[in-house]
PDB file of C-alpha atoms and ligand atoms in Angstrom:
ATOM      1  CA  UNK A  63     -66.866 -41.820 -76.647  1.00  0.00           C
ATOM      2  CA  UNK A  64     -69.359 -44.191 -75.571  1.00  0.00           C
ATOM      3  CA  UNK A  65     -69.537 -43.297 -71.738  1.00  0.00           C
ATOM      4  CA  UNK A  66     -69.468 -39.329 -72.635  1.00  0.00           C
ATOM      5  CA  UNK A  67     -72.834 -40.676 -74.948  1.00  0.00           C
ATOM      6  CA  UNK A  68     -74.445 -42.033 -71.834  1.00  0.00           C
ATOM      7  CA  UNK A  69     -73.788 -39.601 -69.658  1.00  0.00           C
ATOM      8  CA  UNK A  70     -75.332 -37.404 -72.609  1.00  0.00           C
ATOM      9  CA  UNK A  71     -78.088 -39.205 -72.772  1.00  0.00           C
ATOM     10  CA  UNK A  72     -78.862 -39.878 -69.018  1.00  0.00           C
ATOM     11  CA  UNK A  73     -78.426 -36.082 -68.385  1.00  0.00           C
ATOM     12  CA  UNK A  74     -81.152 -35.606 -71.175  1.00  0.00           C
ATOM     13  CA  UNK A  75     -83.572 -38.100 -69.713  1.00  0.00           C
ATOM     14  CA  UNK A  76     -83.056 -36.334 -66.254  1.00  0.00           C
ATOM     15  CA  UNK A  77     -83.772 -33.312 -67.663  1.00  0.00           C
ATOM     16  CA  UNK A  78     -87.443 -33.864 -69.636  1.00  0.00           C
ATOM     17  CA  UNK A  79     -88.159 -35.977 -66.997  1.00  0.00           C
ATOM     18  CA  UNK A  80     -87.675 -33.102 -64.466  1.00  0.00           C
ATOM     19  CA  UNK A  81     -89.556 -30.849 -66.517  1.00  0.00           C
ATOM     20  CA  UNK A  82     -92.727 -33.359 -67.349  1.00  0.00           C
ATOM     21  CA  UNK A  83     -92.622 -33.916 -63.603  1.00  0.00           C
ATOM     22  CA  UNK A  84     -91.920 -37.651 -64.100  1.00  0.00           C
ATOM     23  CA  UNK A  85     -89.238 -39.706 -61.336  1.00  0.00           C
ATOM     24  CA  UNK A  86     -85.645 -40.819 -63.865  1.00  0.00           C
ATOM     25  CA  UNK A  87     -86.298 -44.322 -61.822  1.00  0.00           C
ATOM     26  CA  UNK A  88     -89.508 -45.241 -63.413  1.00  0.00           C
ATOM     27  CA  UNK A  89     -87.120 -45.020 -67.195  1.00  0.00           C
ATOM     28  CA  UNK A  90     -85.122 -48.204 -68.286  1.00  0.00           C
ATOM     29  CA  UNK A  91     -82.495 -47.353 -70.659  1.00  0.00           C
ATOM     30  CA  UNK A  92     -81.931 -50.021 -72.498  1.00  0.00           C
ATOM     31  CA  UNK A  93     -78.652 -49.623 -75.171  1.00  0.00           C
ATOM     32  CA  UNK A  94     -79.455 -51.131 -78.291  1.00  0.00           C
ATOM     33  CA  UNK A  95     -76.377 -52.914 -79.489  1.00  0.00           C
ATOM     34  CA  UNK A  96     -77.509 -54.372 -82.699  1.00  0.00           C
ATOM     35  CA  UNK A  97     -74.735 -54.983 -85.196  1.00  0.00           C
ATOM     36  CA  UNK A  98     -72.371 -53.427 -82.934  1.00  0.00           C
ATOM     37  CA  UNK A  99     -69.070 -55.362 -81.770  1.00  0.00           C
ATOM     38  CA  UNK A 100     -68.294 -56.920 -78.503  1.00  0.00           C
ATOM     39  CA  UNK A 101     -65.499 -53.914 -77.659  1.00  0.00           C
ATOM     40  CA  UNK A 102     -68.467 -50.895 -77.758  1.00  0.00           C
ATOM     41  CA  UNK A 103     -71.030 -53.204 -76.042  1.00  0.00           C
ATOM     42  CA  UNK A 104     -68.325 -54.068 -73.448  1.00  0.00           C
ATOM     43  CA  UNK A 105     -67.430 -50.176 -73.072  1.00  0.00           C
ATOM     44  CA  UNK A 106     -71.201 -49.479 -72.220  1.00  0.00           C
ATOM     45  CA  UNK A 107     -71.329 -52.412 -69.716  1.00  0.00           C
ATOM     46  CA  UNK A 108     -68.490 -50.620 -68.036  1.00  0.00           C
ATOM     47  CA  UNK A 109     -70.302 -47.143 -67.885  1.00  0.00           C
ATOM     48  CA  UNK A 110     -72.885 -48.505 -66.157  1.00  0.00           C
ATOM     49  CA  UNK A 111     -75.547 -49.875 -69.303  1.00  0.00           C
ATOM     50  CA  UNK A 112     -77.803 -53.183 -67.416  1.00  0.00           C
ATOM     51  CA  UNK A 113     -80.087 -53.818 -70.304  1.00  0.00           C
ATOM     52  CA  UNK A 114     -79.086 -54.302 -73.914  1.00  0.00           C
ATOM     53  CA  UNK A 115     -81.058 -54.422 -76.901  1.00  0.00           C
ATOM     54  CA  UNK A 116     -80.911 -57.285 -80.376  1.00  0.00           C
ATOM     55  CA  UNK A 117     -83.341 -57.643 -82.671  1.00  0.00           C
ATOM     56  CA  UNK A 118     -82.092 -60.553 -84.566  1.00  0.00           C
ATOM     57  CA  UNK A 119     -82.358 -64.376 -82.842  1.00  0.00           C
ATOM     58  CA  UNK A 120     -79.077 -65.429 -84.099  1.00  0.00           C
ATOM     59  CA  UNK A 121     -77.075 -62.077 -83.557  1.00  0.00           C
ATOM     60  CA  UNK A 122     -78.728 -62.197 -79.691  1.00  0.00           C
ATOM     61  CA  UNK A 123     -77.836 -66.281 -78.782  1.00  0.00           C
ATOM     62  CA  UNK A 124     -74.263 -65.225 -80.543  1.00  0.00           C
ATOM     63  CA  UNK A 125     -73.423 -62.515 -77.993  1.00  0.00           C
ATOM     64  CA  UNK A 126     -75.084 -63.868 -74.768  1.00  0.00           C
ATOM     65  CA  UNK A 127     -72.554 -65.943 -74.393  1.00  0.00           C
ATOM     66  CA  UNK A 128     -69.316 -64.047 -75.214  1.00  0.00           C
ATOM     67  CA  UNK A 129     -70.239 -61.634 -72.371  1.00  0.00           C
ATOM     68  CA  UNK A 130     -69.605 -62.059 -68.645  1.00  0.00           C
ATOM     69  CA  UNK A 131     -71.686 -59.184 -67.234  1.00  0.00           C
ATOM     70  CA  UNK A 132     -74.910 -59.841 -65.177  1.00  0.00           C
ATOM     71  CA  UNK A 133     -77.307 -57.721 -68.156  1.00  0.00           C
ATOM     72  CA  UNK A 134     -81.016 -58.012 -68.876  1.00  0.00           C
ATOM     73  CA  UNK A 135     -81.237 -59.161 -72.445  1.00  0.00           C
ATOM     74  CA  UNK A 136     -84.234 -57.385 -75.000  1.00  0.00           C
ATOM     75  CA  UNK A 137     -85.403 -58.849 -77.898  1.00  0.00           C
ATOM     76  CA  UNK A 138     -87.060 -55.860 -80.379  1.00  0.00           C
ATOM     77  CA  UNK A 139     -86.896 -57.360 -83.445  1.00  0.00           C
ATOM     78  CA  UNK A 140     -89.665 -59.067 -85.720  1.00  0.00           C
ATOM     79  CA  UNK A 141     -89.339 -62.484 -84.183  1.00  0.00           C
ATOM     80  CA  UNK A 142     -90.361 -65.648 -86.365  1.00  0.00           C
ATOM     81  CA  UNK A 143     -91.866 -68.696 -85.099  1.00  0.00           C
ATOM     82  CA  UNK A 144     -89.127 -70.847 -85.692  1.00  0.00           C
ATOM     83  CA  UNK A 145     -86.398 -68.988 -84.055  1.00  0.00           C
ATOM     84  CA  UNK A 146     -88.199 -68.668 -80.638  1.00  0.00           C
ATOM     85  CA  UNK A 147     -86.714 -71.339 -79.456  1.00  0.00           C
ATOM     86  CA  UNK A 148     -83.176 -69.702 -79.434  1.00  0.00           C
ATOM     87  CA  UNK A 149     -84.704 -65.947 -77.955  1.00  0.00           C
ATOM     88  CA  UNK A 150     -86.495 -67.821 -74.737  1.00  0.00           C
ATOM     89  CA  UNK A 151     -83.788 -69.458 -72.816  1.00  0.00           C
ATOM     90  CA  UNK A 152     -81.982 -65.623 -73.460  1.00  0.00           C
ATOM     91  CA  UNK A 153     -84.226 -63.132 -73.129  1.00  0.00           C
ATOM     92  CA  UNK A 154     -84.921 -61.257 -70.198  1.00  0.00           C
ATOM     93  CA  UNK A 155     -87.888 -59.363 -72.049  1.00  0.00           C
ATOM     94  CA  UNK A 156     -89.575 -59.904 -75.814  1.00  0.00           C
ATOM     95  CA  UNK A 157     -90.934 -56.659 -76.959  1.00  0.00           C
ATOM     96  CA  UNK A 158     -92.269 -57.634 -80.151  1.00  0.00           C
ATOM     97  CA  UNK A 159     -94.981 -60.248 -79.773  1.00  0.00           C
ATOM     98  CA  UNK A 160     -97.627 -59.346 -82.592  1.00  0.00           C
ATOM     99  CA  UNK A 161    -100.139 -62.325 -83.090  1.00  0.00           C
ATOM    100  CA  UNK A 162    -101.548 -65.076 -80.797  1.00  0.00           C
ATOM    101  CA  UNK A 163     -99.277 -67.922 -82.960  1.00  0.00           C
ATOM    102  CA  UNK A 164     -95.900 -66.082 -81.786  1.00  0.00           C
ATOM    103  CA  UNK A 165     -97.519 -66.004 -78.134  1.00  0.00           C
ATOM    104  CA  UNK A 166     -98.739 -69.470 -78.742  1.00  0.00           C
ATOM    105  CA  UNK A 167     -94.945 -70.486 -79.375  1.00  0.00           C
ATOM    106  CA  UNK A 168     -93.062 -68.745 -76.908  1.00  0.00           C
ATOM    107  CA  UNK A 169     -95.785 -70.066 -74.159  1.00  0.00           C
ATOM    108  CA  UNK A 170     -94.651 -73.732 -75.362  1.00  0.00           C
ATOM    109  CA  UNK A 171     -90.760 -73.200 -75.546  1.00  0.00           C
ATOM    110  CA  UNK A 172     -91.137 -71.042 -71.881  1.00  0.00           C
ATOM    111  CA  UNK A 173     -93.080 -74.286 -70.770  1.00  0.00           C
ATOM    112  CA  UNK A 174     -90.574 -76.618 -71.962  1.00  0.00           C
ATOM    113  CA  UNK A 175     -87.286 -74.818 -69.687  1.00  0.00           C
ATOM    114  CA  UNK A 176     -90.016 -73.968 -66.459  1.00  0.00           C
ATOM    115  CA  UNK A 177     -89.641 -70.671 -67.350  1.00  0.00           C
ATOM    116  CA  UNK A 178     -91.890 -67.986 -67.256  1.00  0.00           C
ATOM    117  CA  UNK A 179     -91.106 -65.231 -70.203  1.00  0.00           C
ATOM    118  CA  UNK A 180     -91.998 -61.339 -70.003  1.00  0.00           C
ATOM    119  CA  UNK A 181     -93.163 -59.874 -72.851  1.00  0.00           C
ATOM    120  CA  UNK A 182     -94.786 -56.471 -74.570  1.00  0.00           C
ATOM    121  CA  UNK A 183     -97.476 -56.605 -77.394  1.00  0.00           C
ATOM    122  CA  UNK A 184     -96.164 -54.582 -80.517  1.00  0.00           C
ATOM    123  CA  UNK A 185     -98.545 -51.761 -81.665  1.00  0.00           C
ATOM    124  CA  UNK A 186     -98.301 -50.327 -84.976  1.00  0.00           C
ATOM    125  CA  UNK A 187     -99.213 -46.478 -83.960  1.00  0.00           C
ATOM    126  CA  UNK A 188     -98.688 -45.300 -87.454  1.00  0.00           C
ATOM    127  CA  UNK A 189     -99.056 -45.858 -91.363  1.00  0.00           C
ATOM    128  CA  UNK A 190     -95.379 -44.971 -91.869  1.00  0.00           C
ATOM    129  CA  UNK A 191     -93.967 -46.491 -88.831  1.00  0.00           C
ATOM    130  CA  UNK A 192     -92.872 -50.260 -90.034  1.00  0.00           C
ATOM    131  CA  UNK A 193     -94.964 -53.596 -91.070  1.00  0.00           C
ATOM    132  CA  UNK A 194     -95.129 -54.787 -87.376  1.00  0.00           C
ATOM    133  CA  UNK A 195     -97.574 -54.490 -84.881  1.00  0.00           C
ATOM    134  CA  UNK A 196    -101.256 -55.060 -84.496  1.00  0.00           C
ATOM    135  CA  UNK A 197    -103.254 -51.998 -85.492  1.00  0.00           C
ATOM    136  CA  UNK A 198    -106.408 -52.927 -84.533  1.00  0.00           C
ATOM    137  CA  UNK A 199    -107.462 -51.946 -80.758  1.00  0.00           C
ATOM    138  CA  UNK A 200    -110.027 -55.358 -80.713  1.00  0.00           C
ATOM    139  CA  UNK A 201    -107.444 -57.357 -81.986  1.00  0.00           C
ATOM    140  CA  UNK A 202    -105.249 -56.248 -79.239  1.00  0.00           C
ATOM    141  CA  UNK A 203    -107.666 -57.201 -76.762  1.00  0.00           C
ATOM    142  CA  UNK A 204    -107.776 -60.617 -78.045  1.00  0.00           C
ATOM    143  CA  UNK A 205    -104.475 -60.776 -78.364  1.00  0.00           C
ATOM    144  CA  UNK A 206    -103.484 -59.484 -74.624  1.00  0.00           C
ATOM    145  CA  UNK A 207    -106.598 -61.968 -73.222  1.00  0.00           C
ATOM    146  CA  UNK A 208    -104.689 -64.863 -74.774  1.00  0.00           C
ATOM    147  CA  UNK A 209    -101.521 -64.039 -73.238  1.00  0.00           C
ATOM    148  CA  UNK A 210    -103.245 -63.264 -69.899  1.00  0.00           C
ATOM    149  CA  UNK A 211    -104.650 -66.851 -69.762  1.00  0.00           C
ATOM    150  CA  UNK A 212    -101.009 -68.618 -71.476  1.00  0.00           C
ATOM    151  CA  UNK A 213     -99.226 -69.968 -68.491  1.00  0.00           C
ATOM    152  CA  UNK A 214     -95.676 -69.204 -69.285  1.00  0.00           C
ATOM    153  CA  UNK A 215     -96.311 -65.804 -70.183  1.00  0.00           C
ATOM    154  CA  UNK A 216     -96.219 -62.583 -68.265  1.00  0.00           C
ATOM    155  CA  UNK A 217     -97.239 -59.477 -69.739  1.00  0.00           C
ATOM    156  CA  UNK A 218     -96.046 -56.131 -68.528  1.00  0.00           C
ATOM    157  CA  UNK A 219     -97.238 -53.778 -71.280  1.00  0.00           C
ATOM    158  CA  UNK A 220     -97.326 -52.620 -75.202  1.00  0.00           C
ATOM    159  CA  UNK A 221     -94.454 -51.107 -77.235  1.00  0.00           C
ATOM    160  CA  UNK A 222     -94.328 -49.184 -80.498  1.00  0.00           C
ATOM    161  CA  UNK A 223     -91.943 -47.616 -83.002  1.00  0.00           C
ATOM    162  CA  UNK A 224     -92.652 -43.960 -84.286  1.00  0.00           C
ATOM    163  CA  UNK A 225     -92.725 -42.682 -87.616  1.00  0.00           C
ATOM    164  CA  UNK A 226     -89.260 -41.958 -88.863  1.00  0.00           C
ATOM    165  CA  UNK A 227     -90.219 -37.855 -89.110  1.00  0.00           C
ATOM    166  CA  UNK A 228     -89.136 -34.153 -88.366  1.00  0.00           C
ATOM    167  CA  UNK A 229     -92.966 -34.026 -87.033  1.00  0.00           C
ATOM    168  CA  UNK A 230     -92.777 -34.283 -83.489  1.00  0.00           C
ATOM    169  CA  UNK A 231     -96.658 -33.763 -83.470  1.00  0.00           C
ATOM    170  CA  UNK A 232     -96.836 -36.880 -85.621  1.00  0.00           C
ATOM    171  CA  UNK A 233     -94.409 -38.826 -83.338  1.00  0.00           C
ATOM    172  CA  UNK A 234     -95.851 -37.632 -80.194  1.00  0.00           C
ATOM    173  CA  UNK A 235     -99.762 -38.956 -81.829  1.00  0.00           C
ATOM    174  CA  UNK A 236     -97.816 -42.080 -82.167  1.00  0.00           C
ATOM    175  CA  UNK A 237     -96.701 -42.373 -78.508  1.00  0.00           C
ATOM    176  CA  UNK A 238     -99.988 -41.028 -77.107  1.00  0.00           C
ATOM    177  CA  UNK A 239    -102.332 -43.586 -79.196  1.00  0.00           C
ATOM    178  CA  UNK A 240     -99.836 -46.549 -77.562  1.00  0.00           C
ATOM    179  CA  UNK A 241    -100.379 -45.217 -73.604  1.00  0.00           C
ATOM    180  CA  UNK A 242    -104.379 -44.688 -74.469  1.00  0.00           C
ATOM    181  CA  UNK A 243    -104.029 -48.023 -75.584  1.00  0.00           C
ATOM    182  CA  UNK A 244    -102.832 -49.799 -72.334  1.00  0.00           C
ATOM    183  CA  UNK A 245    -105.088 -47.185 -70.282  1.00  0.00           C
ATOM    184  CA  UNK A 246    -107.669 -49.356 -72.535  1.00  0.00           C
ATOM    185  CA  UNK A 247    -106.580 -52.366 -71.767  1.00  0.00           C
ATOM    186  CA  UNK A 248    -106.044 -51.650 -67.898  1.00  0.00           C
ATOM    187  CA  UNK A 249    -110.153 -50.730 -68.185  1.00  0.00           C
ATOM    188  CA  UNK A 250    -110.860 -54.036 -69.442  1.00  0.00           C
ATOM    189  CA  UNK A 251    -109.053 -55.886 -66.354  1.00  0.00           C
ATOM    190  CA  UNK A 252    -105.176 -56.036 -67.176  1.00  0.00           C
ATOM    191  CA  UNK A 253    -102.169 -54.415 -65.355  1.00  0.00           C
ATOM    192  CA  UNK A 254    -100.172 -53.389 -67.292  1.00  0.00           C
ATOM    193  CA  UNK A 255     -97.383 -51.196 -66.141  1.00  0.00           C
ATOM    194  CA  UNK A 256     -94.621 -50.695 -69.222  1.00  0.00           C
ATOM    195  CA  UNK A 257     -94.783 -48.775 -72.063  1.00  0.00           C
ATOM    196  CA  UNK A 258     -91.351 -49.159 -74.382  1.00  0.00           C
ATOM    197  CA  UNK A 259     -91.073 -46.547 -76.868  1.00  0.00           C
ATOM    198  CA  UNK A 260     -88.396 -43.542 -77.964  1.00  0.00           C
ATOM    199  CA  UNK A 261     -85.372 -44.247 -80.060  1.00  0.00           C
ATOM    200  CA  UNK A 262     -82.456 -41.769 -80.757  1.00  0.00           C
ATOM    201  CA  UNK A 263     -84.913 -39.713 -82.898  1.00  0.00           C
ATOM    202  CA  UNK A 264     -87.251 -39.466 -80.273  1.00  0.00           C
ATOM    203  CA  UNK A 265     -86.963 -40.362 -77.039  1.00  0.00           C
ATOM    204  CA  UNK A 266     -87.682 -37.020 -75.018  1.00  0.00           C
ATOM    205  CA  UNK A 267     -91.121 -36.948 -76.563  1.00  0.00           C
ATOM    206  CA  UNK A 268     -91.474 -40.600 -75.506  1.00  0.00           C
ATOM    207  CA  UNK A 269     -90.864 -39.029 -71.712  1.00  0.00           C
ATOM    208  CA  UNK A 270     -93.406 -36.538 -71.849  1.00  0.00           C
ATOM    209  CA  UNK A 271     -96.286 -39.454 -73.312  1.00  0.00           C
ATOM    210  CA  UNK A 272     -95.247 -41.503 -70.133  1.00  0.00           C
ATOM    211  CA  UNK A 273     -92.482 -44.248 -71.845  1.00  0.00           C
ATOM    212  CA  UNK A 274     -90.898 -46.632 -68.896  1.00  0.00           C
ATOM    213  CA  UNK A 275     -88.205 -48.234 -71.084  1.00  0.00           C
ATOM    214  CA  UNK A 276     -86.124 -46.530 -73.976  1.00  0.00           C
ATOM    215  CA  UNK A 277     -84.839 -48.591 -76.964  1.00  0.00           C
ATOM    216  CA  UNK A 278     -81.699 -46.406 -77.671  1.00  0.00           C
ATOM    217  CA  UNK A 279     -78.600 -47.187 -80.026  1.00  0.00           C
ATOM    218  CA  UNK A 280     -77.129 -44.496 -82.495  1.00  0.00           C
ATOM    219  CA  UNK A 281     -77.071 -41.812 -79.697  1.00  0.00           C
ATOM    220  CA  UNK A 282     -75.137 -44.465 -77.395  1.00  0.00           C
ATOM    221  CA  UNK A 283     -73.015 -46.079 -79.995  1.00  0.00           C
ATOM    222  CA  UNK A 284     -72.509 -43.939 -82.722  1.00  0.00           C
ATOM    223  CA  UNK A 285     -74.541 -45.105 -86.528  1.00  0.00           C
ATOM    224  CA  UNK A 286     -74.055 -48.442 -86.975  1.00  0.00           C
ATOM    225  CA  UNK A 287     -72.129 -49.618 -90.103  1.00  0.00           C
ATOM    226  CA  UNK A 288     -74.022 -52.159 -92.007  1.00  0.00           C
ATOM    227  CA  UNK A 289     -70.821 -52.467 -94.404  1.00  0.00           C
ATOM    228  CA  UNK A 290     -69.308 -54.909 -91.276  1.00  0.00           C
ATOM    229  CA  UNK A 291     -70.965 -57.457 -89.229  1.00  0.00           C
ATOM    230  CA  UNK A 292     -70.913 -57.186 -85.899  1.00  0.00           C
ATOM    231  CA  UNK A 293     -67.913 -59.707 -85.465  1.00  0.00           C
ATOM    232  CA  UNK A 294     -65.694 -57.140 -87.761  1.00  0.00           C
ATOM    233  CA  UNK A 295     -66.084 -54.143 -85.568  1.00  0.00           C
TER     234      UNK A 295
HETATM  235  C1  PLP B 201     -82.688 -50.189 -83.948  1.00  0.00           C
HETATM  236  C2  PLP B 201     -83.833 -50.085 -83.034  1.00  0.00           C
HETATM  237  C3  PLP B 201     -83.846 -49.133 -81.997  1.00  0.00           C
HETATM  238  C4  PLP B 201     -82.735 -48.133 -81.767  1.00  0.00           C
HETATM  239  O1  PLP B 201     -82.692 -47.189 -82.789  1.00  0.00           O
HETATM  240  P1  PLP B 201     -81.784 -45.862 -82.718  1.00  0.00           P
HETATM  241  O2  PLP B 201     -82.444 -44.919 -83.649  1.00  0.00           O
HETATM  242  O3  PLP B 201     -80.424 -46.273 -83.179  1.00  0.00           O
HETATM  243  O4  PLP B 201     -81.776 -45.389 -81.319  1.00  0.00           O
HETATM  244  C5  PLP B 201     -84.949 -49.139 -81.153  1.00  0.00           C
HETATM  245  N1  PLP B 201     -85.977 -49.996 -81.313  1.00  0.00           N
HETATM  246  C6  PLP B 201     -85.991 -50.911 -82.287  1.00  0.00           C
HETATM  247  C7  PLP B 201     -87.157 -51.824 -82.412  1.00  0.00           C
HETATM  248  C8  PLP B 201     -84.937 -50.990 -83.186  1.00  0.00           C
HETATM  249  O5  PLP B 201     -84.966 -51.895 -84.163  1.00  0.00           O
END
């Protein structure tokens, strides 16, 4: 099941990227294994998968460990102060840093292991999208100028999540407000290169507004059952 839904979904990318004249290498695919068990996350590994994607701290330092494969950990979820520590040492990129106190923090705890951590600023594109995100296009600014002069912090570019919608014009306002957003920021002196946004719902819009990484579970894995934890299935 799970390779047939990556070759699915790699034959899909190939295919809007083809038609919005984009190259397939400039996409990440990451496979977003949230609450799903060590056999499906294995299965994907096999099929070729390099990047996986958690959005809880303790789910993510649980798994790292209990898997042997060379992959590029993402952390998506809301992240809280106190549970950087755990996400650093892990994560290969943070995609949802929000407010100069979460930068702040994983600047320190980088410091502290000589590391030096990529991350994405979270947008909120949308009133219906989710509670995350910084809204505000001068906040943003002073957000990305903070992490620009933080030491232990590189910063590669913004993501978002879309409204959960049948609107694809809504979705696609979403996505296009996010890559005006970087062109913004690339104006005022940054370069920033990534823009991580399209989930199962949504991704071949996400092509078409210029998305380099692609958070993407249920189409990969199937709907996850939140009846089990992830150890149970
Ligand atoms: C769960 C999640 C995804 C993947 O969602 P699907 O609809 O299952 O593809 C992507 N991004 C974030 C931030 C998520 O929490």
């Amino acid at each position: 099941m799970i390779p047939e839904n990556i070759n699915i979904v790699k034959d899909k990318i190939n295919r809007r990227c083809l038609k919005s004249g984009r190259n397939p290498d400039e996409i990440r695919l990451i496979a977003v294994s949230k609450n799903t068990g060590l056999a499906s996350i294995c299965g994907a590994l096999e099929a070729g998968i390099k990047d996986l994607g958690e959005n809880k701290a303790q789910e993510l330092s649980e798994k790292v460990p209990l898997i042997d494969k060379t992959v590029n950990w993402h952390f998506l979820g809301h992240l809280q102060r106190n549970k950087v520590k755990y996400v650093v040492p892990v994560a290969f990129l943070i995609h949802s840093v929000d407010s100069i106190r979460l930068a702040g923090e994983i600047d320190q705890q980088a410091q502290k292991i000589g590391k030096v951590q990529k991350i994405l600023l979270e947008v909120k594109t949308s009133e219906e999208a989710t509670k995350y995100g910084i809204s505000d296009p001068s906040e943003l600014l002073e957000l990305a100028r903070f992490c620009k002069s933080a030491p232990a912090l590189e910063l590669l570019g913004l993501m978002t999540v879309a409204p959960y919608s049948d609107d694809k014009e809504l979705i696609r306002k979403s996505f296009s407000k996010l890559r005006n957003l970087k062109t913004m920021l690339n104006e005022r002196g940054f370069n920033l290169n990534e823009l991580s946004m399209g989930m199962t719902n949504d991704y071949e819009i996400a092509i078409e507004e210029g998305a380099t990484m692609l958070r993407i579970g249920t189409a990969i894995f199937g709907e996850r059952d939140y009846s089990k934890s992830w150890r149970e299935q």
